[in-house]
Coordinates of C-alpha atoms in Angstrom, one line a residue:
Chain A
X1121 CA 14.0 21.6 -20.3
X1122 CA 12.6 18.7 -20.1
X1123 CA 8.4 17.4 -18.3
X1124 CA 10.4 14.6 -15.9
X1125 CA 6.5 14.4 -13.7
X1126 CA 3.2 15.3 -15.3
X1127 CA 0.3 15.1 -13.0
X1128 CA -3.3 14.2 -15.1
X1129 CA -6.5 14.6 -13.9
X1130 CA -5.2 12.0 -10.7
X1131 CA -7.7 11.0 -8.3
X1132 CA -8.2 9.2 -5.3
X1133 CA -10.5 7.4 -3.0
X1134 CA -10.5 5.1 -0.3
X1135 CA -13.2 3.2 0.3
X1136 CA -13.1 1.3 4.1
X1137 CA -15.1 -1.5 3.1
X1138 CA -16.4 -1.8 7.6
X1139 CA -17.9 1.0 7.7
X1140 CA -19.4 1.2 4.1
X1141 CA -17.4 4.4 3.4
X1142 CA -15.6 5.5 0.4
X1143 CA -13.8 9.3 1.5
X1144 CA -13.0 11.1 -1.9
X1145 CA -9.3 12.7 -1.5
X1146 CA -8.2 13.6 -4.3
X1147 CA -10.1 14.9 -7.3
X1148 CA -9.1 15.5 -11.0
X1149 CA -5.6 16.8 -9.5
X1150 CA -2.7 18.2 -12.2
X1151 CA 0.7 18.9 -11.9
X1152 CA 3.6 19.5 -14.2
X1153 CA 6.9 19.4 -13.7
X1154 CA 10.5 19.8 -15.0
X1155 CA 13.6 19.0 -14.8
X1156 CA 15.3 20.3 -12.1
X1157 CA 12.2 22.5 -10.3
X1158 CA 11.6 23.1 -7.4
X1159 CA 7.7 22.7 -7.0
X1160 CA 5.9 23.3 -3.7
X1161 CA 2.1 22.0 -2.4
X1162 CA 0.5 23.8 0.7
X1163 CA -2.5 23.4 1.9
X1164 CA -4.4 22.8 5.6
X1165 CA -3.8 19.7 7.3
X1166 CA -5.8 16.3 5.5
X1167 CA -6.3 18.9 1.9
X1168 CA -4.8 15.8 0.3
X1169 CA -0.9 16.9 0.3
X1170 CA 0.8 13.8 1.6
X1171 CA -1.6 11.2 -0.5
X1172 CA -0.6 13.4 -4.2
X1173 CA 2.8 12.7 -3.2
X1174 CA 2.0 9.2 -1.8
X1175 CA -0.1 8.1 -5.0
X1176 CA 3.6 9.1 -7.3
X1177 CA 5.9 7.3 -4.8
X1178 CA 2.4 4.6 -5.8
X1179 CA 2.5 3.9 -1.9
X1180 CA -1.0 4.5 -2.9
X1181 CA -3.0 3.0 -5.6
X1182 CA -5.0 6.0 -7.2
X1183 CA -8.3 4.9 -9.4
X1184 CA -8.2 7.4 -12.8
X1185 CA -6.0 9.7 -14.1
X1186 CA -2.5 9.4 -15.1
X1187 CA 1.3 9.9 -13.3
X1188 CA 3.6 9.8 -16.2
X1189 CA 7.0 10.3 -15.0
X1190 CA 9.7 10.4 -17.2
X1191 CA 12.2 7.9 -16.6
X1192 CA 15.8 7.0 -17.5
X1193 CA 15.3 3.5 -17.7
X1194 CA 11.8 2.7 -19.0
X1195 CA 11.4 6.2 -21.3
X1196 CA 8.1 8.3 -20.0
X1197 CA 6.3 5.3 -18.0
X1198 CA 2.3 5.5 -16.3
X1199 CA 3.7 5.2 -12.4
X1200 CA -1.0 4.1 -12.3
X1201 CA -0.5 0.9 -14.1
X1202 CA 4.3 -0.1 -13.6
X1203 CA 4.3 -3.2 -12.7
X1204 CA 5.8 -4.0 -8.6
X1205 CA 9.5 -4.9 -9.9
X1206 CA 9.6 -1.0 -12.0
X1207 CA 8.4 0.8 -9.7
X1208 CA 10.1 -1.2 -6.5
X1209 CA 13.4 -0.1 -9.8
X1210 CA 12.5 3.4 -9.6
X1211 CA 12.2 3.4 -5.5
X1212 CA 16.4 1.6 -5.7
X1213 CA 17.2 4.1 -8.3
X1214 CA 15.3 7.5 -9.2
X1215 CA 12.9 8.2 -7.0
X1216 CA 13.5 9.4 -3.2
X1217 CA 11.4 10.0 -0.5
X1218 CA 11.6 11.4 1.9
X1219 CA 9.8 11.4 5.3
X1220 CA 9.1 12.9 9.3
X1221 CA 10.0 10.1 10.0
X1222 CA 12.6 7.9 9.8
X1223 CA 11.8 4.2 9.3
X1224 CA 14.5 2.6 8.8
X1225 CA 16.7 -0.8 10.4
X1226 CA 16.1 -0.8 13.4
X1227 CA 19.9 -2.5 14.4
X1228 CA 21.3 -0.7 11.9
X1229 CA 24.0 2.2 12.2
X1230 CA 23.3 5.7 11.0
X1231 CA 26.7 4.5 7.6
X1232 CA 25.4 1.0 7.8
X1233 CA 21.7 2.3 6.5
X1234 CA 23.4 5.0 3.5
X1235 CA 25.8 2.5 2.6
X1236 CA 22.4 -0.5 1.9
X1237 CA 21.0 2.4 0.0
X1238 CA 23.7 2.2 -2.6
X1239 CA 24.8 -1.1 -1.8
X1240 CA 20.9 -1.9 -3.3
X1241 CA 21.4 0.0 -7.0
X1242 CA 24.0 -2.5 -7.7
X1243 CA 27.6 -0.9 -6.3
X1244 CA 30.6 -2.6 -4.2
X1245 CA 31.0 -2.7 -0.9
X1246 CA 33.8 -0.2 -1.2
X1247 CA 32.5 3.1 -3.1
X1248 CA 29.4 1.7 -1.2
X1249 CA 31.3 2.3 1.3
X1250 CA 33.3 5.4 0.2
X1251 CA 29.7 7.1 -1.0
X1252 CA 28.3 6.6 2.8
X1253 CA 31.1 8.2 4.1
X1254 CA 30.4 11.7 1.7
X1255 CA 26.9 12.6 2.1
X1256 CA 27.9 11.9 6.3
X1257 CA 30.7 14.3 5.6
X1258 CA 28.4 16.1 3.4
X1259 CA 25.3 16.7 6.2
X1260 CA 27.4 17.4 8.7
X1261 CA 26.7 14.6 11.3
X1262 CA 28.6 14.1 13.5
X1263 CA 31.7 11.2 12.8
X1264 CA 30.6 10.4 16.6
X1265 CA 27.5 9.6 15.2
X1266 CA 28.3 7.9 12.1
X1267 CA 28.1 3.9 14.0
X1268 CA 25.6 4.9 16.9
X1269 CA 21.7 3.4 16.4
X1270 CA 19.7 7.0 15.4
X1271 CA 16.7 5.6 17.3
X1272 CA 19.1 7.5 19.8
X1273 CA 19.7 11.2 17.8
X1274 CA 18.2 13.9 18.1
X1275 CA 14.9 14.8 15.6
X1276 CA 17.7 17.4 13.5
X1277 CA 20.0 14.9 13.1
X1278 CA 17.5 11.9 12.1
X1279 CA 16.2 14.0 8.9
X1280 CA 19.6 14.8 8.4
X1281 CA 20.2 11.5 8.1
X1282 CA 16.6 10.5 6.1
X1283 CA 18.0 13.6 3.6
X1284 CA 21.1 11.4 2.9
X1285 CA 19.3 7.9 2.7
X1286 CA 17.3 9.6 -0.4
X1287 CA 20.2 11.0 -1.9
X1288 CA 22.9 8.7 -1.7
X1289 CA 21.3 7.2 -4.5
X1290 CA 21.4 10.9 -6.1
X1291 CA 17.7 10.8 -7.5
X1292 CA 15.7 12.3 -9.6
X1293 CA 12.8 13.3 -8.0
X1294 CA 12.5 13.8 -4.8
X1295 CA 9.7 13.4 -3.4
X1296 CA 9.7 15.3 1.1
X1297 CA 6.6 14.9 2.6
X1298 CA 7.0 17.7 6.4
X1299 CA 11.0 17.2 6.4
X1300 CA 10.5 19.6 8.3
X1301 CA 7.3 18.8 10.9
X1302 CA 8.5 19.1 14.4
X1303 CA 11.8 20.8 13.9
X1304 CA 13.4 23.4 16.3
X1305 CA 14.2 26.6 14.1
X1306 CA 17.9 26.3 14.0
X1307 CA 17.2 22.6 12.2
X1308 CA 14.3 24.2 9.9
X1309 CA 17.0 26.7 8.9
X1310 CA 19.8 23.8 7.6
X1311 CA 16.8 21.9 6.1
X1312 CA 16.7 24.7 3.8
X1313 CA 21.2 24.8 3.6
X1314 CA 20.3 21.8 2.7
X1315 CA 17.0 22.5 -0.8
X1316 CA 18.8 25.1 -1.7
X1317 CA 21.8 23.1 -2.6
X1318 CA 19.4 20.5 -4.1
X1319 CA 18.5 22.9 -6.2
X1320 CA 21.5 24.4 -7.1
X1321 CA 23.3 20.9 -8.0
X1322 CA 19.5 20.7 -10.2
X1323 CA 17.8 17.9 -8.5
X1324 CA 13.6 17.9 -9.2
X1325 CA 12.6 18.3 -6.6
X1326 CA 8.6 18.3 -4.6
X1327 CA 7.4 19.1 -1.7
X1328 CA 5.3 20.0 0.7
X1329 CA 5.6 22.8 3.4
X1330 CA 3.4 24.0 6.0
X1331 CA 6.0 26.2 6.8
X1332 CA 5.0 29.5 3.9
X1333 CA 7.6 31.3 4.8
X1334 CA 10.5 28.0 5.2
X1335 CA 9.1 28.4 1.3
X1336 CA 9.5 31.3 -0.1
X1337 CA 11.9 32.1 -2.7
X1338 CA 13.1 28.4 -3.4
X1339 CA 10.1 26.7 -5.0
X1340 CA 9.7 27.7 -9.0
X1341 CA 5.5 27.2 -8.0
X1342 CA 3.5 26.8 -5.9
X1343 CA 0.6 24.9 -5.3
X1344 CA -2.5 25.2 -3.0
X1345 CA -5.0 23.0 -1.8
X1346 CA -7.7 22.8 -0.9
X1347 CA -10.3 19.6 0.4
X1348 CA -8.5 17.2 -2.0
X1349 CA -8.9 20.3 -4.8
X1350 CA -5.8 22.3 -6.6
X1351 CA -6.9 25.7 -5.9
X1352 CA -4.6 28.4 -7.0
X1353 CA -0.9 28.8 -8.2
X1354 CA 1.1 30.6 -7.4
X1355 CA 4.3 32.0 -9.3
X1356 CA 7.5 32.0 -8.3
X1357 CA 7.5 36.1 -8.0
X1358 CA 4.5 35.8 -5.7
X1359 CA 4.9 33.8 -2.5
Chain B
X685 CA 16.5 -3.5 -15.9
X686 CA 13.6 -5.6 -17.3
X687 CA 10.7 -6.2 -16.4
X688 CA 10.6 -9.6 -17.9
X689 CA 13.3 -11.4 -17.0
X690 CA 13.0 -14.6 -15.0
X691 CA 11.5 -14.8 -12.0
X692 CA 13.8 -16.8 -9.8
X693 CA 10.6 -18.9 -8.6
X694 CA 7.1 -18.7 -10.6
X695 CA 4.3 -20.8 -8.7
X696 CA 1.4 -21.6 -10.7
X697 CA -2.6 -22.4 -10.2
X698 CA -0.9 -24.5 -7.0
X699 CA -3.8 -26.2 -5.5
X700 CA -3.9 -28.6 -2.5
X701 CA -7.0 -30.3 -1.1
X702 CA -6.9 -32.4 2.0
X703 CA -9.8 -35.1 0.4
X704 CA -11.7 -36.4 -2.5
X705 CA -13.9 -33.9 -3.0
X706 CA -17.5 -34.1 -3.8
X707 CA -20.0 -33.6 -7.0
X708 CA -21.2 -30.4 -4.7
X709 CA -17.5 -29.5 -3.6
X710 CA -15.3 -29.9 -7.9
X711 CA -18.9 -27.9 -8.8
X712 CA -18.3 -24.8 -10.1
X713 CA -20.5 -23.5 -7.4
X714 CA -17.5 -23.0 -4.6
X715 CA -19.3 -20.8 -2.2
X716 CA -21.4 -24.0 -1.2
X717 CA -17.3 -23.6 0.1
X718 CA -17.5 -22.7 4.2
X719 CA -14.5 -21.0 3.9
X720 CA -12.0 -23.2 2.2
X721 CA -14.3 -26.6 4.2
X722 CA -17.2 -28.5 2.2
X723 CA -19.4 -29.1 4.6
X724 CA -20.6 -32.5 2.2
X725 CA -18.1 -34.5 1.8
X726 CA -15.5 -32.6 4.2
X727 CA -13.0 -31.9 2.0
X728 CA -10.1 -29.5 3.0
X729 CA -9.3 -27.1 -0.4
X730 CA -6.1 -25.7 1.7
X731 CA -4.2 -24.0 -1.6
X732 CA -6.4 -22.4 -4.7
X733 CA -5.3 -21.8 -7.4
X734 CA -2.2 -19.9 -6.0
X735 CA 0.1 -17.3 -8.8
X736 CA 2.7 -15.9 -8.1
X737 CA 6.3 -14.4 -8.4
X738 CA 9.7 -14.1 -6.9
X739 CA 12.3 -12.2 -8.2
X740 CA 16.0 -12.3 -7.9
X741 CA 17.9 -10.6 -4.9
X742 CA 13.4 -9.6 -3.1
X743 CA 11.9 -10.6 -0.6
X744 CA 8.0 -11.9 -0.2
X745 CA 6.4 -12.1 2.2
X746 CA 3.1 -14.2 2.5
X747 CA 0.6 -12.7 5.6
X748 CA -2.5 -14.3 6.8
X749 CA -4.6 -15.9 9.9
X750 CA -3.8 -19.2 10.9
X751 CA -5.1 -21.9 8.4
X752 CA -4.5 -19.4 5.7
X753 CA -2.5 -22.0 4.3
X754 CA 0.3 -20.8 4.3
X755 CA 3.0 -23.3 5.5
X756 CA 0.8 -25.2 2.6
X757 CA 2.1 -23.1 0.7
X758 CA 5.3 -23.6 2.0
X759 CA 5.5 -27.1 2.9
X760 CA 4.5 -28.2 -1.0
X761 CA 6.8 -25.5 -2.3
X762 CA 9.3 -27.7 -0.5
X763 CA 7.8 -31.4 -1.1
X764 CA 6.5 -31.8 2.4
X765 CA 3.2 -32.6 1.2
X766 CA 1.7 -33.6 -2.5
X767 CA 0.1 -31.1 -4.7
X768 CA -3.6 -31.5 -6.2
X769 CA -2.7 -29.3 -9.1
X770 CA -0.4 -26.6 -10.7
X771 CA 2.7 -25.8 -11.2
X772 CA 5.7 -24.4 -9.4
X773 CA 9.6 -23.4 -11.7
X774 CA 12.3 -22.7 -10.6
X775 CA 15.2 -20.7 -12.8
X776 CA 17.8 -22.6 -11.0
X777 CA 16.6 -26.6 -11.9
X778 CA 16.6 -26.5 -15.9
X779 CA 16.1 -23.4 -17.0
X780 CA 13.1 -22.6 -15.2
X781 CA 11.4 -24.9 -18.2
X782 CA 10.3 -28.1 -15.9
X783 CA 6.9 -27.8 -13.5
X784 CA 9.0 -29.4 -9.7
X785 CA 5.7 -31.4 -8.6
X786 CA 6.2 -33.5 -12.2
X787 CA 9.3 -34.5 -11.6
X788 CA 11.2 -37.7 -10.2
X789 CA 11.7 -37.8 -5.7
X790 CA 15.6 -37.9 -7.0
X791 CA 14.6 -35.1 -9.0
X792 CA 12.9 -33.6 -6.1
X793 CA 15.7 -34.1 -3.5
X794 CA 17.8 -32.9 -5.4
X795 CA 15.7 -29.0 -5.9
X796 CA 15.3 -29.9 -2.0
X797 CA 19.3 -30.5 -1.4
X798 CA 20.4 -27.7 -4.1
X799 CA 18.9 -25.1 -5.4
X800 CA 16.1 -24.1 -1.9
X801 CA 16.2 -23.8 2.4
X802 CA 13.4 -23.7 4.4
X803 CA 14.1 -23.1 8.2
X804 CA 10.6 -24.0 9.8
X805 CA 8.9 -22.3 12.3
X806 CA 9.0 -26.5 15.6
X807 CA 12.6 -26.2 14.0
X808 CA 11.8 -30.3 15.3
X809 CA 10.7 -30.4 12.1
X810 CA 14.6 -29.0 10.6
X811 CA 17.3 -29.7 13.3
X812 CA 18.0 -33.6 13.8
X813 CA 17.9 -33.1 17.5
X814 CA 20.0 -35.5 18.8
X815 CA 22.7 -34.8 16.2
X816 CA 25.6 -31.9 16.9
X817 CA 24.5 -28.7 15.2
X818 CA 27.4 -28.8 12.8
X819 CA 26.4 -32.4 12.5
X820 CA 23.2 -31.0 11.1
X821 CA 24.7 -28.7 8.1
X822 CA 27.2 -32.1 7.5
X823 CA 23.9 -34.0 7.1
X824 CA 23.3 -30.8 4.3
X825 CA 26.1 -31.2 3.1
X826 CA 26.5 -34.9 2.8
X827 CA 22.9 -35.0 1.6
X828 CA 24.5 -32.0 -1.4
X829 CA 26.9 -34.9 -2.3
X830 CA 30.1 -33.9 -0.1
X831 CA 32.3 -36.0 1.3
X832 CA 35.5 -34.6 2.4
X833 CA 34.8 -34.9 6.1
X834 CA 37.3 -31.3 6.2
X835 CA 35.8 -29.4 3.4
X836 CA 32.9 -29.8 5.5
X837 CA 33.8 -29.2 9.4
X838 CA 35.2 -25.8 8.0
X839 CA 31.6 -25.0 5.9
X840 CA 29.9 -26.0 9.1
X841 CA 32.3 -24.2 11.7
X842 CA 32.2 -20.8 9.1
X843 CA 28.2 -20.7 8.9
X844 CA 27.4 -21.7 12.3
X845 CA 29.7 -18.0 13.3
X846 CA 27.9 -17.0 10.7
X847 CA 24.8 -17.2 12.6
X848 CA 26.7 -16.5 15.7
X849 CA 26.7 -19.9 17.4
X850 CA 29.3 -19.6 19.4
X851 CA 31.8 -21.9 17.8
X852 CA 32.9 -23.5 21.3
X853 CA 29.2 -25.6 20.7
X854 CA 29.2 -26.7 17.5
X855 CA 29.5 -30.1 18.7
X856 CA 26.9 -30.2 21.1
X857 CA 23.3 -30.7 20.2
X858 CA 20.5 -28.6 19.3
X859 CA 18.6 -29.8 22.2
X860 CA 20.7 -28.3 24.3
X861 CA 20.5 -24.5 22.5
X862 CA 17.6 -22.1 23.2
X863 CA 15.2 -20.9 21.1
X864 CA 16.5 -18.5 19.3
X865 CA 20.0 -20.1 19.0
X866 CA 18.4 -23.4 17.6
X867 CA 16.9 -20.9 14.7
X868 CA 19.7 -19.5 14.2
X869 CA 21.0 -23.0 13.4
X870 CA 18.5 -23.5 11.1
X871 CA 18.7 -20.5 8.9
X872 CA 23.3 -22.3 8.2
X873 CA 21.6 -25.5 8.1
X874 CA 19.1 -23.9 5.0
X875 CA 22.4 -21.8 3.3
X876 CA 24.6 -24.6 3.3
X877 CA 25.0 -24.8 0.0
X878 CA 24.1 -21.9 -0.6
X879 CA 20.7 -22.0 -2.4
X880 CA 18.6 -19.8 -4.8
X881 CA 15.9 -18.8 -2.9
X882 CA 15.2 -19.3 0.9
X883 CA 12.1 -20.3 2.8
X884 CA 10.7 -18.8 6.5
X885 CA 7.5 -20.2 7.9
X886 CA 6.4 -18.6 10.6
X887 CA 11.0 -17.9 11.7
X888 CA 9.9 -15.9 14.1
X889 CA 6.5 -17.1 16.2
X890 CA 7.6 -18.2 19.9
X891 CA 10.9 -15.3 20.3
X892 CA 10.8 -13.2 22.8
X893 CA 11.2 -9.9 20.7
X894 CA 14.9 -9.1 21.7
X895 CA 15.7 -12.5 20.6
X896 CA 12.8 -12.5 17.7
X897 CA 14.8 -9.1 16.4
X898 CA 18.5 -11.3 16.5
X899 CA 17.0 -13.6 13.9
X900 CA 15.3 -11.2 11.6
X901 CA 18.8 -8.3 11.4
X902 CA 20.5 -12.3 10.7
X903 CA 17.5 -13.2 8.1
X904 CA 18.6 -8.6 6.2
X905 CA 21.8 -9.3 6.9
X906 CA 22.6 -12.9 4.9
X907 CA 19.6 -11.7 2.5
X908 CA 21.4 -8.8 1.7
X909 CA 24.7 -10.5 1.9
X910 CA 23.9 -13.6 -0.8
X911 CA 21.5 -12.3 -2.3
X912 CA 19.1 -14.5 -2.0
X913 CA 15.6 -14.5 -3.4
X914 CA 12.9 -15.1 -0.1
X915 CA 9.3 -16.5 0.5
X916 CA 9.1 -15.2 4.5
X917 CA 6.1 -16.7 5.4
X918 CA 4.3 -14.5 8.9
X919 CA 1.5 -13.8 10.6
X920 CA 3.1 -10.2 12.5
X921 CA 2.9 -7.6 9.9
X922 CA 5.9 -6.5 12.2
X923 CA 8.3 -9.0 10.3
X924 CA 7.1 -8.6 7.0
X925 CA 6.9 -4.8 7.0
X926 CA 10.6 -5.1 7.9
X927 CA 11.6 -7.2 5.5
X928 CA 9.4 -7.3 3.2
X929 CA 9.5 -6.1 -0.8
X930 CA 6.6 -7.4 -2.1
X931 CA 4.0 -9.0 -0.1
X932 CA 0.6 -11.0 -0.8
X933 CA -2.2 -11.5 1.1
X934 CA -3.8 -15.1 1.9
X935 CA -7.3 -15.4 3.1
X936 CA -9.3 -19.8 3.2
X937 CA -6.5 -20.3 1.0
X938 CA -6.4 -18.0 -2.4
X939 CA -4.9 -14.7 -2.8
X940 CA -7.5 -12.8 -1.4
X941 CA -4.9 -9.4 -2.9
X942 CA -0.8 -8.6 -3.7
X943 CA 1.4 -5.4 -4.6
X944 CA 4.3 -3.3 -2.5
X945 CA 4.4 -3.7 1.0
X946 CA 4.4 -0.7 1.8
X947 CA 1.2 -0.3 -0.2
X948 CA -0.8 -3.1 1.5
X949 CA -0.3 -2.0 4.8
X950 CA -1.1 2.0 3.6
X951 CA -3.4 1.3 1.8
X952 CA -5.4 -2.5 1.5
X953 CA -7.8 -2.9 -1.1
X954 CA -9.2 -5.5 0.1
X955 CA -12.1 -5.8 3.1
X956 CA -10.2 -8.3 4.7
X957 CA -6.3 -7.3 4.1
X958 CA -8.2 -3.9 6.2
X959 CA -9.4 -5.7 8.5
X960 CA -5.8 -7.5 9.5
X961 CA -3.6 -4.1 8.6
X962 CA -6.1 -3.0 11.8
X963 CA -5.5 -5.1 13.6
X964 CA -2.8 -6.0 13.6
X965 CA -0.9 -2.1 13.0
X966 CA -3.6 -0.8 14.1

């Protein structure tokens, strides 16, 4: 299997000018992900888990190290140094991000949102409509909700929509930022099923979860973080 | 995708000053300025060395406090004001090879009428208040060389319908319209000649929240459907977060930071941007 992502010696700190402070959040992080793998990141709140994912997605600008991504379009590219245009392209076509919050255009229906994600990739309207419908069915969103605004959805429904919006693009790399936080047990099980399905389909994923039981036997490797550092790596058979 | 594709709009070292400047402020020691104002001669440097690009199908946000030069930048780009220096290049005009600021008045009119559309913060600037709504659109169509009344009327009606102005009110003057309706007529007018580039200057300022929302929805919808490039100026980061792919931050006439919108909002690097994000988003 080919390596799709290599995070090398990644460091990130935030400078807060009005307090005259520099907060070091990540120190010398090294993670390698092969195609089709599911990598878990765990650790206490504030240990820097989300920061790693946000650096990969380029929501945060890291200071040191490299984030090497093997892109279909650009070949091997350092995401830290990629231009904004390249990052926008990769977000539209290759890298998906799912957080626990659904942050979307208000007053757009669930169907419209998924359709929009397909249109962004340059596909035509009819194809986008068909793909959106397929996804809504696939993630078992009640057909009564398709033409509703997500603001009226339950937590589990919002999450499924969130994942559907990312998955409809068939990303090569999917980043999951605590998607099960604040979900009840039944909804968590649903997410677990979805992840198992994505693993079967060969999607490469990096996910953050608080719930260790939830992650057990799902990931190929689990990276435990503490205080901005990777403290140990747990292989699948020891999870 | 090639990262070297030609941008739709490329602005290079745009400068705009009010006043002639003096030895003190023209020298390289611009630190003598108070913000962007020279205390010796009273010259205001409204835009200083502004450089950015807008690509096809992209929405670029421009944010900054009042007086930071956002609107002056828009006015310069739409030839409402002459620039003091610098250039701007539009791919749809002479293949992006000509500095539009150096063109003749006739050519500038051509660019305004065919290549750019602008929506002003104040509808009085963008609309003729004693022309009917459809007359306003016809004015822009005539300026672009259309002469067939029937076709112009059909086009105008179609555009007004698209921006949710009821057809039966098309022959009323915008004076009778609400703020949100006036903005929507402006948007229809700006789009009338299918420009590849749309400039939006604080289009939601002064509107109440539901109307703001409907105007923003409309902009997003139009941008999606027509795949046009948009430069949107706002001091409201909520508007920018909702619309813009990339954002530039202006302070005292300068661009101090630019990048992906989520990066500007979640990991701002400049002291002022941090201050702005904290103040406006909490």
